[in-house]
CSV table of C-alpha atoms in Angstrom, one decimal:
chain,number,residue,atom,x,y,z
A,1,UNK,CA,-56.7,-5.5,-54.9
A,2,UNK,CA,-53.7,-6.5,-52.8
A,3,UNK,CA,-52.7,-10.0,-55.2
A,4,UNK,CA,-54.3,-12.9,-56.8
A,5,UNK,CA,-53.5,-16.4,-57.5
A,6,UNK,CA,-50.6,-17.1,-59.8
A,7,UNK,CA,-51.1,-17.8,-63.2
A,8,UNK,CA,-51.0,-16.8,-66.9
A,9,UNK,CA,-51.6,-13.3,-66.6
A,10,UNK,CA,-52.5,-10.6,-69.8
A,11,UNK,CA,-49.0,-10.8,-72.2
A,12,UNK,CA,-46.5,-7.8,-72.0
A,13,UNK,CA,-46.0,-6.0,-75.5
A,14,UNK,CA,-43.5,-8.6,-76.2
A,15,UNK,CA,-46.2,-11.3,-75.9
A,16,UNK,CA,-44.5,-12.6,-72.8
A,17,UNK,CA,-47.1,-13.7,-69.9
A,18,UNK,CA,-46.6,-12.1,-66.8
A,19,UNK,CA,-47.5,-14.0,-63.6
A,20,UNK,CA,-50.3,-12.9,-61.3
A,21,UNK,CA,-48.9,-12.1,-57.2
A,22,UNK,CA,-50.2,-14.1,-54.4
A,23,UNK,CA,-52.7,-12.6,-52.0
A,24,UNK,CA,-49.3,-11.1,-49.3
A,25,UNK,CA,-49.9,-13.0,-46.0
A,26,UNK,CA,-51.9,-11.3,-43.1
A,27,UNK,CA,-49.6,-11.5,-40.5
A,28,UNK,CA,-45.9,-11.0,-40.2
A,29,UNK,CA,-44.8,-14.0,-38.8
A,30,UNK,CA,-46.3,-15.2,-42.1
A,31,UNK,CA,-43.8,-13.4,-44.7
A,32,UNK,CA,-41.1,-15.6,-46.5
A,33,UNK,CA,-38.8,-14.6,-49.1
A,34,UNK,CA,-41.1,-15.4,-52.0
A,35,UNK,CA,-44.0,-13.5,-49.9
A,36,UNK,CA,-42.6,-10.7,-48.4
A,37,UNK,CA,-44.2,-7.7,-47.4
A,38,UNK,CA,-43.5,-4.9,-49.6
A,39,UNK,CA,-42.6,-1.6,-47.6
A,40,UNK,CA,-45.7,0.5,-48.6
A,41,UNK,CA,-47.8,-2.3,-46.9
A,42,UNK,CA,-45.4,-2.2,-43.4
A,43,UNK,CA,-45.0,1.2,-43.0
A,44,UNK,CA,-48.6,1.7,-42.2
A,45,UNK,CA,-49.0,-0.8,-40.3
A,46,UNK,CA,-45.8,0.8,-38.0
A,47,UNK,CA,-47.0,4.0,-38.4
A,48,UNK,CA,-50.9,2.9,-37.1
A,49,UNK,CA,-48.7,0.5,-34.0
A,50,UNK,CA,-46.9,3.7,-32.8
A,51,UNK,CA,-49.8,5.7,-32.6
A,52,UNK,CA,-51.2,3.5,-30.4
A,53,UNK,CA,-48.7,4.5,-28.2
A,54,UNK,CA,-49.7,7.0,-25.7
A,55,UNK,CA,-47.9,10.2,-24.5
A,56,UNK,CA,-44.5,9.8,-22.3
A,57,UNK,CA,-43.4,12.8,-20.1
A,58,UNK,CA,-39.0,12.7,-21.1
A,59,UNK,CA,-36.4,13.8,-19.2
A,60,UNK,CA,-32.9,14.9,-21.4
A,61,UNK,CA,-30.8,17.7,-22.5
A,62,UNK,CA,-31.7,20.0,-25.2
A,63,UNK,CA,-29.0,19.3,-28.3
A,64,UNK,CA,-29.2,21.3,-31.8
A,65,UNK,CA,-31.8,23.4,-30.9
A,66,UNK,CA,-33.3,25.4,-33.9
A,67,UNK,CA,-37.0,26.8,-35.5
A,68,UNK,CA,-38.5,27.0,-38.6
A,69,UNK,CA,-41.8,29.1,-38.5
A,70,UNK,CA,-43.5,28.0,-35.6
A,71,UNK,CA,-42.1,24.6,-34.9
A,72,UNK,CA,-39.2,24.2,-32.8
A,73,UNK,CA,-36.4,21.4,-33.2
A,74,UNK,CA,-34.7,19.9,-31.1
A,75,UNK,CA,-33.0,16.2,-29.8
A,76,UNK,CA,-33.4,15.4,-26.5
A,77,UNK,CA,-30.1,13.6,-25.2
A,78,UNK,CA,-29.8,11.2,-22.3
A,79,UNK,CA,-27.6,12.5,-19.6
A,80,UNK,CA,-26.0,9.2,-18.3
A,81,UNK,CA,-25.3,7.2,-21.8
A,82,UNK,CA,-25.3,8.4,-25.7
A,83,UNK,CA,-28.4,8.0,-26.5
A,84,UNK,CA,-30.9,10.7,-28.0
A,85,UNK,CA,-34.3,11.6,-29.4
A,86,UNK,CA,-36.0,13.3,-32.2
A,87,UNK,CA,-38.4,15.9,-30.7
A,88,UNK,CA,-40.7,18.6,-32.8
A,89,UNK,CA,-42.4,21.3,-30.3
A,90,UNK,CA,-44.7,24.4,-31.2
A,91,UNK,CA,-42.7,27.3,-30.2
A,92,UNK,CA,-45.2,28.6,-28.3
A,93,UNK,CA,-45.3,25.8,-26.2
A,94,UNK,CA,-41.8,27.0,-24.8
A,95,UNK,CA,-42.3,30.5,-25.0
A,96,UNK,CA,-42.6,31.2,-21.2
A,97,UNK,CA,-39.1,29.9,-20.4
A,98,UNK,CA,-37.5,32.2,-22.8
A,99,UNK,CA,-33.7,32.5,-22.9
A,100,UNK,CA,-33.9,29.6,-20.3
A,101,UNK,CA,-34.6,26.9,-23.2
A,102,UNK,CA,-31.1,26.5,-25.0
A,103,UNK,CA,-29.0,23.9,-25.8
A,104,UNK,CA,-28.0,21.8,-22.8
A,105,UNK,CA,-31.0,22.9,-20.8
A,106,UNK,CA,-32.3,20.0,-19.1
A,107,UNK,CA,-35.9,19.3,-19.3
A,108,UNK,CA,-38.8,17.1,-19.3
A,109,UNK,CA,-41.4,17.3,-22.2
A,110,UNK,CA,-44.7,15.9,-22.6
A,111,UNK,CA,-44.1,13.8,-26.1
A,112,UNK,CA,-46.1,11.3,-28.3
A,113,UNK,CA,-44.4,9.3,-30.6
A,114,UNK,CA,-44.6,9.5,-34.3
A,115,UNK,CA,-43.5,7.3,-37.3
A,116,UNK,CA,-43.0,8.9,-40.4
A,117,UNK,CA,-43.8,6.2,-42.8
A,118,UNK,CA,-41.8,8.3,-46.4
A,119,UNK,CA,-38.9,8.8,-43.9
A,120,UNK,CA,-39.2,5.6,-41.9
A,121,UNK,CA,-38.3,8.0,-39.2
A,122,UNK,CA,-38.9,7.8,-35.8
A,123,UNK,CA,-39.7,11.5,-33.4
A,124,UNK,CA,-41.7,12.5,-31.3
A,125,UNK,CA,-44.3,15.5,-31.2
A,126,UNK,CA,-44.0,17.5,-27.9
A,127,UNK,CA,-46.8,19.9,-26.2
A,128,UNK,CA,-45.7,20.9,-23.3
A,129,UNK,CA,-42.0,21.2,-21.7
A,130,UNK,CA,-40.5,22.7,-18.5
A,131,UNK,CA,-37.1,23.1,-16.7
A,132,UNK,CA,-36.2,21.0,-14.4
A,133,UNK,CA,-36.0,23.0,-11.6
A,134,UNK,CA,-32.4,23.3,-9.5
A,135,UNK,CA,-34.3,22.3,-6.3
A,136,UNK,CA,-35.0,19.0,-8.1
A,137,UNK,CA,-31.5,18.4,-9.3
A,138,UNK,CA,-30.0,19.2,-6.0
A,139,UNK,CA,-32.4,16.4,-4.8
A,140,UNK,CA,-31.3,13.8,-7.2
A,141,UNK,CA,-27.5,14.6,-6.1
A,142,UNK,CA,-28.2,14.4,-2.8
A,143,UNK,CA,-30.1,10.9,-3.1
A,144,UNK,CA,-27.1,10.1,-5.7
A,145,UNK,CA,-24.4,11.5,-2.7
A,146,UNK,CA,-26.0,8.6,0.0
A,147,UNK,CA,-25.9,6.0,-2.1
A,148,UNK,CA,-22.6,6.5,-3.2
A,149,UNK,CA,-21.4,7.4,0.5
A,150,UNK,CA,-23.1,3.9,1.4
A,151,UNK,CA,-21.1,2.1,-1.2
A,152,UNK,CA,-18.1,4.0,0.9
A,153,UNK,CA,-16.5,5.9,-2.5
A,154,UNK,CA,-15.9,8.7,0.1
A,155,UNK,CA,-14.4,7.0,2.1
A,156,UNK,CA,-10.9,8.1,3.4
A,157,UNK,CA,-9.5,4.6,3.3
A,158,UNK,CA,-9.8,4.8,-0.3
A,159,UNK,CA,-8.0,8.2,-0.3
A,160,UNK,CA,-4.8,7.2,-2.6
A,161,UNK,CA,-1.7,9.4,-1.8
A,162,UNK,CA,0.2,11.4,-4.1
A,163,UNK,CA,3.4,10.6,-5.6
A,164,UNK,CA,6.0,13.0,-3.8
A,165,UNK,CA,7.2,13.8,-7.4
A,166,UNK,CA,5.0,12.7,-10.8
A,167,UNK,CA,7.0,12.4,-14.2
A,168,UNK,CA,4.1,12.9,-16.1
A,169,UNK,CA,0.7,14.5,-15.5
A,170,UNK,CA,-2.4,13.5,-16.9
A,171,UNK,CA,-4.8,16.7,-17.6
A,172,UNK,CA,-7.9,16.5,-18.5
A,173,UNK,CA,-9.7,20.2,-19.5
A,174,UNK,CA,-11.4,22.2,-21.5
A,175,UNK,CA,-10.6,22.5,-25.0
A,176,UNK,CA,-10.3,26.1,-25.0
A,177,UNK,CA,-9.7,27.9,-21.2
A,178,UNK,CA,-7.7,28.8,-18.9
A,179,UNK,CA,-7.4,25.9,-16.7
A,180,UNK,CA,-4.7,24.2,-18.9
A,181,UNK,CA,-2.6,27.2,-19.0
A,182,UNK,CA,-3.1,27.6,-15.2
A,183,UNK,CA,-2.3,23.9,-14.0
A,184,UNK,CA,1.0,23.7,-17.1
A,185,UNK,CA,2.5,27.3,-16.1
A,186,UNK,CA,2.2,26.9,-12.5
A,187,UNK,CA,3.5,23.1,-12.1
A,188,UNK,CA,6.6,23.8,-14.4
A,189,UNK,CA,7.1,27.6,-12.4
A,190,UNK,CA,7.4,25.0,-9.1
A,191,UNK,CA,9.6,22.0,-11.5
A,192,UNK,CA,10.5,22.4,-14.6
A,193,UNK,CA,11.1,19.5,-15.6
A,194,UNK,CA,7.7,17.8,-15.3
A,195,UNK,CA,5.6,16.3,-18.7
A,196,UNK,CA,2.2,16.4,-18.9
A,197,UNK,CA,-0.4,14.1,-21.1
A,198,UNK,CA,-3.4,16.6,-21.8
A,199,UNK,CA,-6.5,15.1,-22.9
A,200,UNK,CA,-8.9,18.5,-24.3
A,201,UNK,CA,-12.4,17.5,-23.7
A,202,UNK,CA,-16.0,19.2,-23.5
A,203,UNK,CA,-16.3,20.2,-19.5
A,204,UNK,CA,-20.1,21.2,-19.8
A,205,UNK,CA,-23.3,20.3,-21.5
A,206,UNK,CA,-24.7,17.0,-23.2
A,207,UNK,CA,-21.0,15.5,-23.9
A,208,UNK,CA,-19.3,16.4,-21.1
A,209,UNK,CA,-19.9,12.6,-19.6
A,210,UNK,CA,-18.7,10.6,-21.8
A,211,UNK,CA,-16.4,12.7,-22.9
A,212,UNK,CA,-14.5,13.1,-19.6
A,213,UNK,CA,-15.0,9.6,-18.6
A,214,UNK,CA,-13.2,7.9,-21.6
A,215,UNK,CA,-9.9,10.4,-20.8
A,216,UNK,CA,-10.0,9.0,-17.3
A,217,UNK,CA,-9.7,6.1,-18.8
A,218,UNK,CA,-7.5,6.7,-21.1
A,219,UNK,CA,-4.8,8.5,-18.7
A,220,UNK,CA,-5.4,5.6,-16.6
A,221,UNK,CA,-4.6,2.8,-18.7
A,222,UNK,CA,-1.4,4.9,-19.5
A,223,UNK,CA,1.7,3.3,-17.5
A,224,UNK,CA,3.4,6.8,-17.7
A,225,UNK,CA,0.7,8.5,-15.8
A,226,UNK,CA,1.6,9.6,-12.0
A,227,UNK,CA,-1.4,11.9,-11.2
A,228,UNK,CA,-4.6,12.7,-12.9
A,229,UNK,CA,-5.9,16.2,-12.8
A,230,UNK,CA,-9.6,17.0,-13.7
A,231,UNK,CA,-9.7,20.7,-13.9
A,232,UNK,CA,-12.5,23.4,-14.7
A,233,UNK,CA,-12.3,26.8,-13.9
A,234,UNK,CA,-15.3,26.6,-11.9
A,235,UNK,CA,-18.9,27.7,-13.5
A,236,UNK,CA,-22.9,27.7,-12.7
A,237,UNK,CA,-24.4,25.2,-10.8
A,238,UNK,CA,-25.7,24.0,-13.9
A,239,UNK,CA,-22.4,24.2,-16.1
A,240,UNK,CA,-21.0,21.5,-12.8
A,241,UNK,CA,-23.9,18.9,-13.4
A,242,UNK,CA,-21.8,16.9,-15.3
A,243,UNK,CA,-18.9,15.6,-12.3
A,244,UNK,CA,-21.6,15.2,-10.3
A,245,UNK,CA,-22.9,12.1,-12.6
A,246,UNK,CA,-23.7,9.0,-11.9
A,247,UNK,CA,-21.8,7.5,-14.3
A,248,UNK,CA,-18.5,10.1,-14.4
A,249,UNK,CA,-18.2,9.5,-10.5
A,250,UNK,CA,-17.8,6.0,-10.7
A,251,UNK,CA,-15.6,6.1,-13.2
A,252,UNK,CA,-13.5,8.8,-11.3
A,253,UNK,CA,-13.7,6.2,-8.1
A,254,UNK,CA,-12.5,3.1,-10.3
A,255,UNK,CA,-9.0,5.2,-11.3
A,256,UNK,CA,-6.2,3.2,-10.0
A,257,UNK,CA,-3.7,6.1,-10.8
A,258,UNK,CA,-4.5,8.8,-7.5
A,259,UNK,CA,-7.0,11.6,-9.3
A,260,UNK,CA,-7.2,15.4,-7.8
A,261,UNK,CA,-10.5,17.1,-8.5
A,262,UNK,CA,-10.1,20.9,-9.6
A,263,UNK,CA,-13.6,21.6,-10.6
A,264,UNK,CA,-15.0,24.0,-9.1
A,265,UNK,CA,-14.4,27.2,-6.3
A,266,UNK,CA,-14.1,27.2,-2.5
A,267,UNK,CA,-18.4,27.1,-2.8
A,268,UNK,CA,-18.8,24.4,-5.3
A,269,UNK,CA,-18.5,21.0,-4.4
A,270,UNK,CA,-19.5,18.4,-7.3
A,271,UNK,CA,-19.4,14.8,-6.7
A,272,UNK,CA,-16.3,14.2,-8.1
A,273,UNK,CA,-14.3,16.2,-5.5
A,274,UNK,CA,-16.0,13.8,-2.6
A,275,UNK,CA,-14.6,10.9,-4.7
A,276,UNK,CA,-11.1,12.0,-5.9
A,277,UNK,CA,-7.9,11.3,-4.0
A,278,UNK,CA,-7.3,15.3,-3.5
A,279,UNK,CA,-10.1,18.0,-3.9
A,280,UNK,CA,-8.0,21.4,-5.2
A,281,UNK,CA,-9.7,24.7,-4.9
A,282,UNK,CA,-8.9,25.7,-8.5
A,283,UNK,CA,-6.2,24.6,-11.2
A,284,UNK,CA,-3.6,26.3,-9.9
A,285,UNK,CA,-4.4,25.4,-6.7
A,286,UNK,CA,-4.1,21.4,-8.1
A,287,UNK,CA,-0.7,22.6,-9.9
A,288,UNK,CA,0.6,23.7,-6.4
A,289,UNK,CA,-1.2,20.2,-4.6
A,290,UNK,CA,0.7,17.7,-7.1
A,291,UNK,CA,4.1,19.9,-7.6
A,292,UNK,CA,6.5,20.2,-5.3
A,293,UNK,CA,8.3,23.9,-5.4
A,294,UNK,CA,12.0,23.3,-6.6
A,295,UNK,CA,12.9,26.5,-4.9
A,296,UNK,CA,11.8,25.4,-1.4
A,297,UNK,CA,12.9,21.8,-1.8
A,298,UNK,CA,16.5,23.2,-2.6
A,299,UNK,CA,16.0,25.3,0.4
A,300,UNK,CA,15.2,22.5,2.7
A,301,UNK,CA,17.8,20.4,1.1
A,302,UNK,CA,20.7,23.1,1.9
A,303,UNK,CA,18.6,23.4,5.3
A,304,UNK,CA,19.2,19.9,6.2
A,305,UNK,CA,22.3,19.5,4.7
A,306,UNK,CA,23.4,22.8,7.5
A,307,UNK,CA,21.5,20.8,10.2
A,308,UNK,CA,23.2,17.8,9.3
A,309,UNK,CA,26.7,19.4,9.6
A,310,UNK,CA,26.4,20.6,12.8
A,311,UNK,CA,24.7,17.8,14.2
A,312,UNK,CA,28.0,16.2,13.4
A,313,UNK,CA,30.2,18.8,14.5
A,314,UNK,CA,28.5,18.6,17.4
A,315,UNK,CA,28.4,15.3,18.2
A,316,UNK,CA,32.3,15.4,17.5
A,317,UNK,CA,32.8,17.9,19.6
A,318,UNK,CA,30.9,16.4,22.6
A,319,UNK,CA,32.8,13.3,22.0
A,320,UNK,CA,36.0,14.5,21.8
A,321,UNK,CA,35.4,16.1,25.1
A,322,UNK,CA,34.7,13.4,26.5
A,323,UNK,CA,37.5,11.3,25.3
A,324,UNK,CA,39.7,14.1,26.4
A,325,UNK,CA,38.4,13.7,30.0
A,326,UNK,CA,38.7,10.1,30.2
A,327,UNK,CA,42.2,10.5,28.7
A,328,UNK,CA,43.2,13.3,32.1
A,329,UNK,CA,42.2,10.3,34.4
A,330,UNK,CA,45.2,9.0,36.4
A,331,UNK,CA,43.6,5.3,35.6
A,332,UNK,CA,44.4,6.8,31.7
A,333,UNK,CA,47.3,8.9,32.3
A,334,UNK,CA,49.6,6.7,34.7
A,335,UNK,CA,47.7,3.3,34.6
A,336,UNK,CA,50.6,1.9,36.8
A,337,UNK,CA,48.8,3.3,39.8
A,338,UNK,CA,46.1,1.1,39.9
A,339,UNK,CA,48.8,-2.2,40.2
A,340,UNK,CA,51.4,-0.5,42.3
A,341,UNK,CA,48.8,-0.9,45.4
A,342,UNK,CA,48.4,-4.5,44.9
A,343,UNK,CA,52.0,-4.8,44.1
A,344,UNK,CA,52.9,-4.3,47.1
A,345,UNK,CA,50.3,-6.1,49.1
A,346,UNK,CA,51.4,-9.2,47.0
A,347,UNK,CA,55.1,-8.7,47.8
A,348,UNK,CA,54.0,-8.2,51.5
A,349,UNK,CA,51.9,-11.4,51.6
A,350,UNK,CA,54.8,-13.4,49.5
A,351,UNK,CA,57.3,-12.6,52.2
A,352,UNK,CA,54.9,-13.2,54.8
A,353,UNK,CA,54.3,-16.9,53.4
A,354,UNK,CA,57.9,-17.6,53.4
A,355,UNK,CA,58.5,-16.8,56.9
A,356,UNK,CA,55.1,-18.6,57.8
A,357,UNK,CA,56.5,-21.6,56.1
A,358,UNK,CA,60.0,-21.6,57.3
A,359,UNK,CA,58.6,-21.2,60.9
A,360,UNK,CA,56.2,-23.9,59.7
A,361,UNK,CA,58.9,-26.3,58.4
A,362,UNK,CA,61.5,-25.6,61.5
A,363,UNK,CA,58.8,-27.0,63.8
A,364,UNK,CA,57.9,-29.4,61.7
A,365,UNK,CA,61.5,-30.9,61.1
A,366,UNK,CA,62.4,-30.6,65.0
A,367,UNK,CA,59.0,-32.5,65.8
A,368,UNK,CA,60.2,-34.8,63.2
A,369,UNK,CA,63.5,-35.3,65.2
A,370,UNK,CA,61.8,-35.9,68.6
A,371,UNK,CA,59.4,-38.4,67.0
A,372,UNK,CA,62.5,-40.3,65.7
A,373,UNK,CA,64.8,-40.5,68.9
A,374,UNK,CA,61.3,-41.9,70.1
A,375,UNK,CA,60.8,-44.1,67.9
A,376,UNK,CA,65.0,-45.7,68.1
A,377,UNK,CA,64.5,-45.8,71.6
A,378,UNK,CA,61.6,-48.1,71.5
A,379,UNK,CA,63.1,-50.0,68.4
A,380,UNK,CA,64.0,-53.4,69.0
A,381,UNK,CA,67.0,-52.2,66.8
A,382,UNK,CA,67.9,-50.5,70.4
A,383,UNK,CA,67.6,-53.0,72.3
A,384,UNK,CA,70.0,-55.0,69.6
A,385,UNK,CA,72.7,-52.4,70.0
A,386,UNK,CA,73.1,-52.5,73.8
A,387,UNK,CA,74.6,-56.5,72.8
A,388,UNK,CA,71.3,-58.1,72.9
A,389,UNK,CA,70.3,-61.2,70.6
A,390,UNK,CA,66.4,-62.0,68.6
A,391,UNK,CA,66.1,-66.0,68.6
A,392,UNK,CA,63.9,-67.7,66.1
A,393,UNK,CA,62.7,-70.6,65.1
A,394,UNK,CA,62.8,-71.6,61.8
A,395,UNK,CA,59.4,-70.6,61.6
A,396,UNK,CA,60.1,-67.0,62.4
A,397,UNK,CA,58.0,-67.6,65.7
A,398,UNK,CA,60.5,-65.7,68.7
A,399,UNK,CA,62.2,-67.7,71.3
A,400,UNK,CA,61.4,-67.0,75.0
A,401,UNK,CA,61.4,-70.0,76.9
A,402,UNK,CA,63.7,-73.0,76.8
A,403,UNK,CA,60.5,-75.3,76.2
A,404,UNK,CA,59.9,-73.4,73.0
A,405,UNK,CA,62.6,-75.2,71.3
A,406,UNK,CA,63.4,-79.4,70.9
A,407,UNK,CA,66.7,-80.7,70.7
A,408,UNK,CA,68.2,-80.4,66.9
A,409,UNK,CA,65.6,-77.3,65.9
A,410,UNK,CA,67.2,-74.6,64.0
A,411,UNK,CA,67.2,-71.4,65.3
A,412,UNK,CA,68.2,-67.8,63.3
A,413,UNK,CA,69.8,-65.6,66.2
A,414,UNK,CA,69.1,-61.7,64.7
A,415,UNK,CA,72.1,-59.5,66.1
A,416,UNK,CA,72.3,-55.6,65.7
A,417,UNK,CA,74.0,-56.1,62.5
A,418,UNK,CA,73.0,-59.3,60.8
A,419,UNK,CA,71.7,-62.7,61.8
A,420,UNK,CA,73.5,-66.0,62.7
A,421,UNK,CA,72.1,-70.0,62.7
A,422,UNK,CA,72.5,-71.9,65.5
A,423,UNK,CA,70.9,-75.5,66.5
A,424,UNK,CA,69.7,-76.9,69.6
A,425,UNK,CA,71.7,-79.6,71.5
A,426,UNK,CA,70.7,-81.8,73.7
A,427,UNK,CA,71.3,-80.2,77.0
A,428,UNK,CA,69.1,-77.3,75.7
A,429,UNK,CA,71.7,-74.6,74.6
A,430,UNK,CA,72.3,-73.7,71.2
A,431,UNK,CA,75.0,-74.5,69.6
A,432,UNK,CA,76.1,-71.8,66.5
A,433,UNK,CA,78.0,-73.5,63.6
A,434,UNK,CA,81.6,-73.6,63.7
């Protein structure tokens, strides 16, 4: 009997009445505080839901593999995100792949979900399971490769260069290997003085992803950071899966701080070289890529410091040369000779003008006389001279009749020197004042 109405039920030994349950409610939008369900009546009910459920084909890595008897356990991880699954199989069920079937295998099984209602466990019960085959997986990173390649992360626009000389280096690498030791010994053999920020990370397997991708981010938030490295000392095809995910790649691509690749060999090529800012062969080949040698740098410097000195001694040498020549030019070395010349052409041409304008002035001065004995010999002044007399009227007007005067006018007689009056009488002469 599930519950019955509540009432005055049969008395406890202490005579106390204990009340009857309610009937619990059929559904479980119907449960309320005071009519819950209790968790032997749920966990049925979850149990019967899931298997409903039919059978999933599951793709993951293999994580904590073990047996006991004939059952094997395992948890199936997702590859992209942290996120696993509870997984029982028959050992015989994976029998045929052998050694193959290990922890961070990747494979598909054939699963059906189970609730354990003690537990309140969710798993799943597996039947079958296979590899997934390379062929496959080089398939997926191929179709991965074009879509990335059309959202143009390859692209060499996007190609960031390297500084000339990082402070500090961000590593990322295995916890235990030799591509720390190879990328730190070699890059402070080249510059000593270098630092690096190494983040030790698992480089293969189920928690390689995330692991890698939050130091990336880390290294990259960090202001000190020049250059990231990613190195690996190379590995199987299989070992590589992880830089060639989804989710690592992009996360390599949204680096603002310029990131060198130094995965794999000359033959392996994960994603994550395509994407970097510098693909290196190998970690020391990234140690030699991001480093510059302080050996050959002082050797170029002390090279272009010699290159630079006799640049300059040449150049002095050239110019003093030719400031010696210019110097043994007579227009240099007796300047005077260039004036001398016109020196004397001006002397010569001053002289010239002075007997040009004496000549000129003589012929002037004697046309000057002529034009003057001319001119007295037509003056009336002349005329006056030789004892001859101007008579005017009082008017001014000149005399030259006798009927151009009346008895009484006064006249003005003009001599050679001076003027006299004179007034006319009546018998027509002129008559000068006493």
């Amino acid at each position: 009997m599930r519950g019955s109405a509540v009432g005055d039920g049969p008395a406890t030994g202490d005579g106390v009445p204990v009340p009857e349950r309610l009937p619990l409610p059929l559904k479980a939008a119907e449960t309320t505080p005071e009519r819950p369900w209790p968790v032997r009546h749920l966990a049925p009910k979850v149990a019967e839901y899931v298997a409903r459920m039919p059978a999933v084909w599951v793709e993951g890595q293999v994580l904590n593999l073990r047996r006991w008897n004939s059952l094997l356990f395992l948890t199936l991880r997702d590859t992209d995100l942290d996120m696993s699954l509870s997984v029982t199989l028959p050992a015989v069920a994976a029998m045929s792949l052998g050694d193959r079937f290990h922890d961070g295998a990747h494979v598909v099984v054939h699963a059906k979900p189970q609730f354990q209602p003690k537990k309140g466990s969710l798993g799943f019960s597996a039947d079958r399971v296979r590899l997934v085959g390379l062929g496959e997986l080089l398939a997926r990173i191929e179709h991965l490769k074009g879509v990335l390649a059309a959202e143009g992360l390859f692209d060499a626009s996007r190609k960031r260069p390297l500084p000339f000389l990082p402070g500090v280096i961000g590593l990322v690498c295995a916890q235990q290997g030799d591509a720390e030791h190879d990328v730190v010994s070699n890059a402070r053999a080249r510059w000593p003085a270098v630092q690096f920020e190494v983040r030790r990370v698992t480089v293969q397997g189920p928690s390689a992803v995330p692991e890698v991708t939050a130091a990336i981010a880390e290294l990259d938030a960090d202001p000190r950071v020049d250059v990231v490295v990613v190195a690996r000392g190379g590995g199987s095809f299989e070992d590589l899966l992880p830089f060639s995910n989804e989710t690592l790649v992009r996360a390599a691509a949204a680096c603002r701080t310029p990131l060198v690749s130094a995965i794999g060999h000359h033959m392996d090529s994960p994603l994550l070289d395509l994407v970097a800012d510098l693909r290196a062969s190998t970690p020391t080949d990234a140690a030699k890529r991001v480093v510059p040698d302080v050996t050959e740098e002082r050797a170029r410097l002390v090279q272009a410091r010699a290159r630079a000195h006799a640049a300059l001694q040449h150049r002095l040498a050239r110019e003093e040369h030719h400031l010696a020549q210019l110097r043994s030019r007579p227009v240099l070395a007796q300047p005077w000779t260039l004036v001398e010349p016109h020196e004397v052409r001006l002397h010569r041409a001053v002289d010239r003008g002075r007997t040009l304008l004496d000549a000129s002035l003589a012929r002037a001065g004697g046309e000057v006389g002529r034009l003057a004995a001319q001119v007295r010999a037509l003056s009336p002044a002349a005329t006056l001279e030789r004892g001859y007399a101007v008579v005017q009227r009082a008017d001014g007007a000149v005399v030259r009749r006798p009927d151009d005067v009346a008895p009484g006018d006064a006249l003005r007689v003009r001599l050679a020197e001076g003027e006299i009056g004179a007034t006319v009488d009546d018998g027509g002469s002129a008559t000068a004042p006493a």
